[in-house]
Amino acid sequence: MQASNIARAWFGATALVVIAGLAAQIPVSAGTTGGTFQTPAGRVANLLAFFTIDSNILVGVGSLLLALGVAGRSTLAGVLRLTGLIGITVTGVVFQVALADLYELHGWAVFADTMLHKVSPLMCVAGWLLFGPRGQLSWRALWWSLLYPLGWLAVTLVRGVMIGFYPYPFVDPGINGYGGVAFNCVLIGVLFTGLAAAAVGFDRTFTRRDERDELLDDELAPDPAESVERVRDAGAH
C-alpha cells in the first residue's frame, strides 16, 4: 500500500512539473515578438507545433491518470504511456544534443525550459523505471505509438510549406535541404522505435518475472486448511 502511494505521489509530481512548465511557457511565448506569428494568440497556438510541448502534454495526461489511479491496462492506456515515455525521452536527448545552445533564455523562459526539457524527462523515465506500472506495454502499443512521431512530422512538413515555419532547424528544408531533413527524421525515427522496443521488452521481461515470483509464492504458501488440521492433531496429543 505504501509503495502504491509513493508511486501515485511521484506521478502526481510529474504532472505538476509539466503543468508548471506549460504555465510558464505560455506567457513567455505570447510575449515574444518578431517571429512568424504577429499576435499573442497565434504564438500561443503555435506551441502545439513543437514536439517538446506535445510530448509533455502526453506525459502530463498519462501521469495525472496514473496519480488518480484510473489509467487502467487497456491498449489505449499502454499507447498513451509508451508514447509519452518515448516522446519525452527523445525530447530530452535531441534537446541536449542539438538544441540546448541555440537560444539564450532569460527569466521565466529559463524556468519553462528547465521544467519541459530536463525535469519532466528525468521524472517520467525515473517514474517508469521505478514504478511502472508493469504489464501496461505491448508490441501492439508500440506500433500504435509510432503514429505520434509520423503524424507530427507529416503535419510539420506540410504546414511548413504552407506558412514557412518549422519549429526546429533539423526539419527545416531551407537549412538542411530535403535530403538532410529526411536523414534527420530517419535518425530520430530509428531512435524512437529502438527506445520503444527496448521499453516494451523491459516491461514484458519484468512482468513475466513478477508473475513467476507470485506463482512461486502461491505454491510455497501453506494451505490454511492443512494448517488448521495440524493444529488439531497437535492438540490431540
PDB file of N, CA and C in Angstrom, residues 56-116:
ATOM      1  N   ASN A  56       5.255  16.655 -23.711  1.00  0.00           N
ATOM      2  CA  ASN A  56       4.975  16.996 -22.318  1.00  0.00           C
ATOM      3  C   ASN A  56       3.495  16.898 -22.001  1.00  0.00           C
ATOM      4  N   ILE A  57       2.647  17.271 -22.935  1.00  0.00           N
ATOM      5  CA  ILE A  57       1.203  17.126 -22.718  1.00  0.00           C
ATOM      6  C   ILE A  57       0.840  15.657 -22.543  1.00  0.00           C
ATOM      7  N   LEU A  58       1.397  14.794 -23.387  1.00  0.00           N
ATOM      8  CA  LEU A  58       1.146  13.356 -23.261  1.00  0.00           C
ATOM      9  C   LEU A  58       1.623  12.834 -21.913  1.00  0.00           C
ATOM     10  N   VAL A  59       2.809  13.265 -21.494  1.00  0.00           N
ATOM     11  CA  VAL A  59       3.335  12.847 -20.192  1.00  0.00           C
ATOM     12  C   VAL A  59       2.458  13.365 -19.066  1.00  0.00           C
ATOM     13  N   GLY A  60       2.031  14.618 -19.163  1.00  0.00           N
ATOM     14  CA  GLY A  60       1.201  15.195 -18.125  1.00  0.00           C
ATOM     15  C   GLY A  60      -0.128  14.478 -17.973  1.00  0.00           C
ATOM     16  N   VAL A  61      -0.784  14.196 -19.087  1.00  0.00           N
ATOM     17  CA  VAL A  61      -2.068  13.494 -19.045  1.00  0.00           C
ATOM     18  C   VAL A  61      -1.888  12.077 -18.506  1.00  0.00           C
ATOM     19  N   GLY A  62      -0.902  11.358 -19.036  1.00  0.00           N
ATOM     20  CA  GLY A  62      -0.657   9.993 -18.575  1.00  0.00           C
ATOM     21  C   GLY A  62      -0.290   9.939 -17.109  1.00  0.00           C
ATOM     22  N   SER A  63       0.539  10.858 -16.654  1.00  0.00           N
ATOM     23  CA  SER A  63       0.949  10.877 -15.248  1.00  0.00           C
ATOM     24  C   SER A  63      -0.224  11.213 -14.338  1.00  0.00           C
ATOM     25  N   LEU A  64      -1.070  12.139 -14.767  1.00  0.00           N
ATOM     26  CA  LEU A  64      -2.235  12.504 -13.960  1.00  0.00           C
ATOM     27  C   LEU A  64      -3.188  11.327 -13.811  1.00  0.00           C
ATOM     28  N   LEU A  65      -3.411  10.584 -14.895  1.00  0.00           N
ATOM     29  CA  LEU A  65      -4.279   9.402 -14.819  1.00  0.00           C
ATOM     30  C   LEU A  65      -3.698   8.365 -13.872  1.00  0.00           C
ATOM     31  N   LEU A  66      -2.383   8.182 -13.909  1.00  0.00           N
ATOM     32  CA  LEU A  66      -1.730   7.229 -13.003  1.00  0.00           C
ATOM     33  C   LEU A  66      -1.821   7.714 -11.559  1.00  0.00           C
ATOM     34  N   ALA A  67      -1.664   9.009 -11.342  1.00  0.00           N
ATOM     35  CA  ALA A  67      -1.754   9.555  -9.990  1.00  0.00           C
ATOM     36  C   ALA A  67      -3.157   9.371  -9.413  1.00  0.00           C
ATOM     37  N   LEU A  68      -4.164   9.470 -10.271  1.00  0.00           N
ATOM     38  CA  LEU A  68      -5.546   9.307  -9.829  1.00  0.00           C
ATOM     39  C   LEU A  68      -5.968   7.845  -9.753  1.00  0.00           C
ATOM     40  N   GLY A  69      -5.116   6.952 -10.265  1.00  0.00           N
ATOM     41  CA  GLY A  69      -5.422   5.529 -10.225  1.00  0.00           C
ATOM     42  C   GLY A  69      -6.463   5.084 -11.214  1.00  0.00           C
ATOM     43  N   VAL A  70      -6.598   5.803 -12.344  1.00  0.00           N
ATOM     44  CA  VAL A  70      -7.638   5.469 -13.320  1.00  0.00           C
ATOM     45  C   VAL A  70      -7.040   5.159 -14.700  1.00  0.00           C
ATOM     46  N   ALA A  71      -5.724   4.917 -14.763  1.00  0.00           N
ATOM     47  CA  ALA A  71      -5.082   4.703 -16.065  1.00  0.00           C
ATOM     48  C   ALA A  71      -5.507   3.386 -16.708  1.00  0.00           C
ATOM     49  N   GLY A  72      -5.643   2.318 -15.911  1.00  0.00           N
ATOM     50  CA  GLY A  72      -6.026   1.023 -16.459  1.00  0.00           C
ATOM     51  C   GLY A  72      -4.898   0.354 -17.220  1.00  0.00           C
ATOM     52  N   ARG A  73      -5.215  -0.791 -17.836  1.00  0.00           N
ATOM     53  CA  ARG A  73      -4.211  -1.555 -18.576  1.00  0.00           C
ATOM     54  C   ARG A  73      -4.683  -1.874 -19.991  1.00  0.00           C
ATOM     55  N   SER A  74      -5.527  -1.039 -20.540  1.00  0.00           N
ATOM     56  CA  SER A  74      -6.005  -1.234 -21.902  1.00  0.00           C
ATOM     57  C   SER A  74      -4.899  -0.894 -22.898  1.00  0.00           C
ATOM     58  N   THR A  75      -5.136  -1.262 -24.169  1.00  0.00           N
ATOM     59  CA  THR A  75      -4.173  -0.909 -25.216  1.00  0.00           C
ATOM     60  C   THR A  75      -4.030   0.598 -25.326  1.00  0.00           C
ATOM     61  N   LEU A  76      -5.142   1.325 -25.183  1.00  0.00           N
ATOM     62  CA  LEU A  76      -5.095   2.784 -25.259  1.00  0.00           C
ATOM     63  C   LEU A  76      -4.225   3.364 -24.144  1.00  0.00           C
ATOM     64  N   ALA A  77      -4.371   2.824 -22.933  1.00  0.00           N
ATOM     65  CA  ALA A  77      -3.542   3.293 -21.818  1.00  0.00           C
ATOM     66  C   ALA A  77      -2.075   2.989 -22.078  1.00  0.00           C
ATOM     67  N   GLY A  78      -1.793   1.812 -22.638  1.00  0.00           N
ATOM     68  CA  GLY A  78      -0.419   1.452 -22.961  1.00  0.00           C
ATOM     69  C   GLY A  78       0.171   2.353 -24.029  1.00  0.00           C
ATOM     70  N   VAL A  79      -0.639   2.685 -25.045  1.00  0.00           N
ATOM     71  CA  VAL A  79      -0.166   3.578 -26.109  1.00  0.00           C
ATOM     72  C   VAL A  79       0.134   4.962 -25.542  1.00  0.00           C
ATOM     73  N   LEU A  80      -0.752   5.465 -24.689  1.00  0.00           N
ATOM     74  CA  LEU A  80      -0.528   6.781 -24.079  1.00  0.00           C
ATOM     75  C   LEU A  80       0.741   6.783 -23.234  1.00  0.00           C
ATOM     76  N   ARG A  81       0.918   5.735 -22.442  1.00  0.00           N
ATOM     77  CA  ARG A  81       2.095   5.655 -21.569  1.00  0.00           C
ATOM     78  C   ARG A  81       3.373   5.554 -22.395  1.00  0.00           C
ATOM     79  N   LEU A  82       3.369   4.668 -23.388  1.00  0.00           N
ATOM     80  CA  LEU A  82       4.571   4.446 -24.192  1.00  0.00           C
ATOM     81  C   LEU A  82       4.898   5.667 -25.045  1.00  0.00           C
ATOM     82  N   THR A  83       3.873   6.280 -25.646  1.00  0.00           N
ATOM     83  CA  THR A  83       4.100   7.441 -26.495  1.00  0.00           C
ATOM     84  C   THR A  83       4.662   8.599 -25.692  1.00  0.00           C
ATOM     85  N   GLY A  84       4.095   8.842 -24.512  1.00  0.00           N
ATOM     86  CA  GLY A  84       4.615   9.902 -23.663  1.00  0.00           C
ATOM     87  C   GLY A  84       6.029   9.624 -23.201  1.00  0.00           C
ATOM     88  N   LEU A  85       6.277   8.385 -22.776  1.00  0.00           N
ATOM     89  CA  LEU A  85       7.594   8.000 -22.277  1.00  0.00           C
ATOM     90  C   LEU A  85       8.673   8.170 -23.333  1.00  0.00           C
ATOM     91  N   ILE A  86       8.439   7.624 -24.521  1.00  0.00           N
ATOM     92  CA  ILE A  86       9.469   7.691 -25.564  1.00  0.00           C
ATOM     93  C   ILE A  86       9.548   9.084 -26.162  1.00  0.00           C
ATOM     94  N   GLY A  87       8.397   9.738 -26.310  1.00  0.00           N
ATOM     95  CA  GLY A  87       8.412  11.100 -26.836  1.00  0.00           C
ATOM     96  C   GLY A  87       9.222  12.039 -25.966  1.00  0.00           C
ATOM     97  N   ILE A  88       9.050  11.946 -24.661  1.00  0.00           N
ATOM     98  CA  ILE A  88       9.774  12.844 -23.764  1.00  0.00           C
ATOM     99  C   ILE A  88      11.244  12.446 -23.657  1.00  0.00           C
ATOM    100  N   THR A  89      11.543  11.148 -23.814  1.00  0.00           N
ATOM    101  CA  THR A  89      12.939  10.712 -23.824  1.00  0.00           C
ATOM    102  C   THR A  89      13.662  11.254 -25.049  1.00  0.00           C
ATOM    103  N   VAL A  90      13.024  11.140 -26.212  1.00  0.00           N
ATOM    104  CA  VAL A  90      13.604  11.693 -27.438  1.00  0.00           C
ATOM    105  C   VAL A  90      13.750  13.203 -27.309  1.00  0.00           C
ATOM    106  N   THR A  91      12.756  13.848 -26.710  1.00  0.00           N
ATOM    107  CA  THR A  91      12.830  15.293 -26.483  1.00  0.00           C
ATOM    108  C   THR A  91      14.080  15.659 -25.691  1.00  0.00           C
ATOM    109  N   GLY A  92      14.293  14.952 -24.580  1.00  0.00           N
ATOM    110  CA  GLY A  92      15.458  15.247 -23.749  1.00  0.00           C
ATOM    111  C   GLY A  92      16.765  15.002 -24.461  1.00  0.00           C
ATOM    112  N   VAL A  93      16.846  13.883 -25.191  1.00  0.00           N
ATOM    113  CA  VAL A  93      18.093  13.532 -25.883  1.00  0.00           C
ATOM    114  C   VAL A  93      18.391  14.525 -27.000  1.00  0.00           C
ATOM    115  N   VAL A  94      17.391  14.784 -27.865  1.00  0.00           N
ATOM    116  CA  VAL A  94      17.606  15.680 -29.007  1.00  0.00           C
ATOM    117  C   VAL A  94      17.902  17.098 -28.527  1.00  0.00           C
ATOM    118  N   PHE A  95      17.223  17.528 -27.466  1.00  0.00           N
ATOM    119  CA  PHE A  95      17.469  18.875 -26.949  1.00  0.00           C
ATOM    120  C   PHE A  95      18.922  19.017 -26.493  1.00  0.00           C
ATOM    121  N   GLN A  96      19.394  18.050 -25.708  1.00  0.00           N
ATOM    122  CA  GLN A  96      20.755  18.146 -25.185  1.00  0.00           C
ATOM    123  C   GLN A  96      21.795  18.043 -26.291  1.00  0.00           C
ATOM    124  N   VAL A  97      21.507  17.247 -27.313  1.00  0.00           N
ATOM    125  CA  VAL A  97      22.487  17.031 -28.382  1.00  0.00           C
ATOM    126  C   VAL A  97      22.489  18.161 -29.405  1.00  0.00           C
ATOM    127  N   ALA A  98      21.284  18.644 -29.781  1.00  0.00           N
ATOM    128  CA  ALA A  98      21.210  19.535 -30.935  1.00  0.00           C
ATOM    129  C   ALA A  98      20.640  20.922 -30.672  1.00  0.00           C
ATOM    130  N   LEU A  99      19.917  21.131 -29.557  1.00  0.00           N
ATOM    131  CA  LEU A  99      19.170  22.380 -29.422  1.00  0.00           C
ATOM    132  C   LEU A  99      19.546  23.229 -28.221  1.00  0.00           C
ATOM    133  N   ALA A 100      20.240  22.656 -27.259  1.00  0.00           N
ATOM    134  CA  ALA A 100      20.435  23.334 -25.973  1.00  0.00           C
ATOM    135  C   ALA A 100      21.152  24.674 -26.102  1.00  0.00           C
ATOM    136  N   ASP A 101      22.056  24.804 -27.060  1.00  0.00           N
ATOM    137  CA  ASP A 101      22.869  26.022 -27.164  1.00  0.00           C
ATOM    138  C   ASP A 101      22.379  26.998 -28.238  1.00  0.00           C
ATOM    139  N   LEU A 102      21.191  26.748 -28.788  1.00  0.00           N
ATOM    140  CA  LEU A 102      20.717  27.591 -29.882  1.00  0.00           C
ATOM    141  C   LEU A 102      20.123  28.907 -29.399  1.00  0.00           C
ATOM    142  N   TYR A 103      19.603  28.927 -28.168  1.00  0.00           N
ATOM    143  CA  TYR A 103      18.893  30.112 -27.700  1.00  0.00           C
ATOM    144  C   TYR A 103      19.464  30.583 -26.367  1.00  0.00           C
ATOM    145  N   GLU A 104      19.451  31.882 -26.191  1.00  0.00           N
ATOM    146  CA  GLU A 104      19.836  32.473 -24.912  1.00  0.00           C
ATOM    147  C   GLU A 104      18.550  32.873 -24.189  1.00  0.00           C
ATOM    148  N   LEU A 105      18.267  32.223 -23.085  1.00  0.00           N
ATOM    149  CA  LEU A 105      16.995  32.409 -22.389  1.00  0.00           C
ATOM    150  C   LEU A 105      17.187  33.239 -21.130  1.00  0.00           C
ATOM    151  N   HIS A 106      16.093  33.893 -20.721  1.00  0.00           N
ATOM    152  CA  HIS A 106      16.121  34.717 -19.522  1.00  0.00           C
ATOM    153  C   HIS A 106      14.797  34.562 -18.760  1.00  0.00           C
ATOM    154  N   GLY A 107      14.845  34.826 -17.472  1.00  0.00           N
ATOM    155  CA  GLY A 107      13.631  34.888 -16.659  1.00  0.00           C
ATOM    156  C   GLY A 107      12.828  33.605 -16.675  1.00  0.00           C
ATOM    157  N   TRP A 108      11.510  33.758 -16.891  1.00  0.00           N
ATOM    158  CA  TRP A 108      10.608  32.612 -16.861  1.00  0.00           C
ATOM    159  C   TRP A 108      10.881  31.626 -17.986  1.00  0.00           C
ATOM    160  N   ALA A 109      11.514  32.096 -19.057  1.00  0.00           N
ATOM    161  CA  ALA A 109      11.863  31.183 -20.151  1.00  0.00           C
ATOM    162  C   ALA A 109      12.846  30.121 -19.677  1.00  0.00           C
ATOM    163  N   VAL A 110      13.750  30.496 -18.780  1.00  0.00           N
ATOM    164  CA  VAL A 110      14.700  29.533 -18.220  1.00  0.00           C
ATOM    165  C   VAL A 110      13.965  28.492 -17.388  1.00  0.00           C
ATOM    166  N   PHE A 111      13.007  28.954 -16.597  1.00  0.00           N
ATOM    167  CA  PHE A 111      12.225  28.031 -15.767  1.00  0.00           C
ATOM    168  C   PHE A 111      11.441  27.062 -16.639  1.00  0.00           C
ATOM    169  N   ALA A 112      10.737  27.584 -17.653  1.00  0.00           N
ATOM    170  CA  ALA A 112       9.953  26.717 -18.540  1.00  0.00           C
ATOM    171  C   ALA A 112      10.853  25.716 -19.250  1.00  0.00           C
ATOM    172  N   ASP A 113      11.983  26.185 -19.738  1.00  0.00           N
ATOM    173  CA  ASP A 113      12.932  25.314 -20.431  1.00  0.00           C
ATOM    174  C   ASP A 113      13.417  24.196 -19.508  1.00  0.00           C
ATOM    175  N   THR A 114      13.717  24.534 -18.274  1.00  0.00           N
ATOM    176  CA  THR A 114      14.199  23.529 -17.317  1.00  0.00           C
ATOM    177  C   THR A 114      13.130  22.494 -17.016  1.00  0.00           C
ATOM    178  N   MET A 115      11.909  22.947 -16.792  1.00  0.00           N
ATOM    179  CA  MET A 115      10.813  22.028 -16.479  1.00  0.00           C
ATOM    180  C   MET A 115      10.514  21.090 -17.649  1.00  0.00           C
ATOM    181  N   LEU A 116      10.413  21.642 -18.851  1.00  0.00           N
ATOM    182  CA  LEU A 116       9.926  20.881 -20.004  1.00  0.00           C
ATOM    183  C   LEU A 116      11.006  20.054 -20.700  1.00  0.00           C
TER     184      LEU A 116
END
